Tab-separated table of C-alpha atoms in Angstrom:
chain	number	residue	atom	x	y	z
A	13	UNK	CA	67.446	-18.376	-34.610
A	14	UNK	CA	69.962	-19.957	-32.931
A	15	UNK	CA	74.140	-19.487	-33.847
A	16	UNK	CA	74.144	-23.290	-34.247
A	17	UNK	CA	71.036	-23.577	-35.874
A	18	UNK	CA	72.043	-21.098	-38.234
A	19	UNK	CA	75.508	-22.701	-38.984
A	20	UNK	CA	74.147	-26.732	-39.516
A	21	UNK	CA	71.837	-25.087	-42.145
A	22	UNK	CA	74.920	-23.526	-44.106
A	23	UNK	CA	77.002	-27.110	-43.447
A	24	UNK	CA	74.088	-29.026	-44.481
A	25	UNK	CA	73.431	-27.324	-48.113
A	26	UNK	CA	77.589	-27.079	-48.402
A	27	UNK	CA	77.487	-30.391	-48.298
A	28	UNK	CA	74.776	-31.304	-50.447
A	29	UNK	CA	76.701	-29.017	-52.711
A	30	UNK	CA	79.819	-30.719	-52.769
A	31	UNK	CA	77.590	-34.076	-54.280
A	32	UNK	CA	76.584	-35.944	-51.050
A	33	UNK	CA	73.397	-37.952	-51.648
A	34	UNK	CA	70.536	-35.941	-50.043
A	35	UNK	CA	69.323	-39.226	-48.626
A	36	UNK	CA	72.865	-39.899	-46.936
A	37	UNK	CA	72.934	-36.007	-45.758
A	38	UNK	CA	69.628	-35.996	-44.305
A	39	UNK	CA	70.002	-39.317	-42.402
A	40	UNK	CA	73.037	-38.556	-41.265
A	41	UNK	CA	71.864	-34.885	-39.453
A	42	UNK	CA	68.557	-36.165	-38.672
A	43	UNK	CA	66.043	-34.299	-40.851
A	44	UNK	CA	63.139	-35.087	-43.227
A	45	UNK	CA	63.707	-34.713	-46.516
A	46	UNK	CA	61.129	-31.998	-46.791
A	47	UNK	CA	62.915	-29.491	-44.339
A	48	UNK	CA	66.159	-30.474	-46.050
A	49	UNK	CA	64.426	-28.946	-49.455
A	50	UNK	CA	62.539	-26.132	-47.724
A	51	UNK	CA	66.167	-25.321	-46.277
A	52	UNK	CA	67.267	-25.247	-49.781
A	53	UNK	CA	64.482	-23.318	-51.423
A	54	UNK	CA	65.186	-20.109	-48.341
A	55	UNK	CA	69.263	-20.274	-47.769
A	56	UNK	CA	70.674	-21.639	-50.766
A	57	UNK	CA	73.825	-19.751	-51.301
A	58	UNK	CA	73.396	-17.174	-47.864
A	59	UNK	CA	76.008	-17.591	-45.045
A	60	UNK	CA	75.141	-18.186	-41.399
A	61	UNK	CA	75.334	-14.826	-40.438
A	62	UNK	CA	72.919	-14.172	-43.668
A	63	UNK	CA	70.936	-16.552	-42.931
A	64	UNK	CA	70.653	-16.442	-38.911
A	65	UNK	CA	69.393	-12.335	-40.393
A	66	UNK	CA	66.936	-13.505	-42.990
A	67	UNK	CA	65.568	-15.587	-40.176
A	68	UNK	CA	65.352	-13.074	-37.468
A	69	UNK	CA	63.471	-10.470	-40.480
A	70	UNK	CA	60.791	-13.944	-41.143
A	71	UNK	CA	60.253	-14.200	-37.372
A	72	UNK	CA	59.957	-10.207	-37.043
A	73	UNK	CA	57.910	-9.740	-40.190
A	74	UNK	CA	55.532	-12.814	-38.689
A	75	UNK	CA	55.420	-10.727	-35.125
A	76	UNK	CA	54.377	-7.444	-36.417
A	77	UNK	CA	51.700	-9.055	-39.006
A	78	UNK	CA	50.086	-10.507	-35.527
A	79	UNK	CA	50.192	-6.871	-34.271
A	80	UNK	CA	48.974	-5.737	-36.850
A	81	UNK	CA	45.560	-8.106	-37.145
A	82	UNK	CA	45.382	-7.273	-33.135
A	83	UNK	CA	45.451	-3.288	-33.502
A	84	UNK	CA	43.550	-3.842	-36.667
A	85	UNK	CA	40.990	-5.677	-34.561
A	86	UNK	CA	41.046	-2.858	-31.729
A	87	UNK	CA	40.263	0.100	-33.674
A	88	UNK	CA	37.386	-2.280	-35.458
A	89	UNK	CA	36.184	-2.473	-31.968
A	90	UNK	CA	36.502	0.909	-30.981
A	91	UNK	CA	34.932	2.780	-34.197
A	92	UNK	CA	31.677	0.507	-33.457
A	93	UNK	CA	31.864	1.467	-30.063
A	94	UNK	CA	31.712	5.253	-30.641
A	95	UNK	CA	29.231	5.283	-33.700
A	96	UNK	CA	26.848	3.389	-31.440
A	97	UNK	CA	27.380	6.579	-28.716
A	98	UNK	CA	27.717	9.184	-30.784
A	99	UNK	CA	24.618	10.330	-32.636
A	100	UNK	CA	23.234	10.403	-36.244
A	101	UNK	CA	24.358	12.816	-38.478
A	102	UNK	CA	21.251	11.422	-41.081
């Protein structure tokens, strides 16, 4: 994610801390009020260096689940590849 990405996140739920109406906040940035809560729900209380790392871990942990189903999907391949060469043991 990017530095200034990471940084209007932190300024956004500072200043919802500090008692500005979420409907003044979110108008005034420029986001829906659902990715102003969903913001809420995953930084509340992280920096932007915490958060800019719990966001780089999401989009990491998201990459090597896709790996994962791909090599997963491989081997499926390959083990009905060979027990269709390789003879009965029966």
């Amino acid at each position: 994610m990017r530095r200034e990405l990471c940084a209007r996140i932190v300024e956004v739920l500072k200043q919802a801390e500090l008692g500005l109406p979420v409907a003044d906040l979110i108008m005034k940035v420029g986001i829906s009020e659902q990715t102003f809560y969903l913001w809420k729900t995953q930084y509340a209380g992280l920096g932007s260096d915490q958060v800019r790392e719990f966001t780089q871990l999401f989009e990491e942990n998201a990459r090597l689940k896709k790996l994962l189903v791909d090599l997963s999907l491989d081997n499926a391949v390959l083990q009905d590849d060979l027990s269709k060469k390789l003879p009965s043991t029966r």
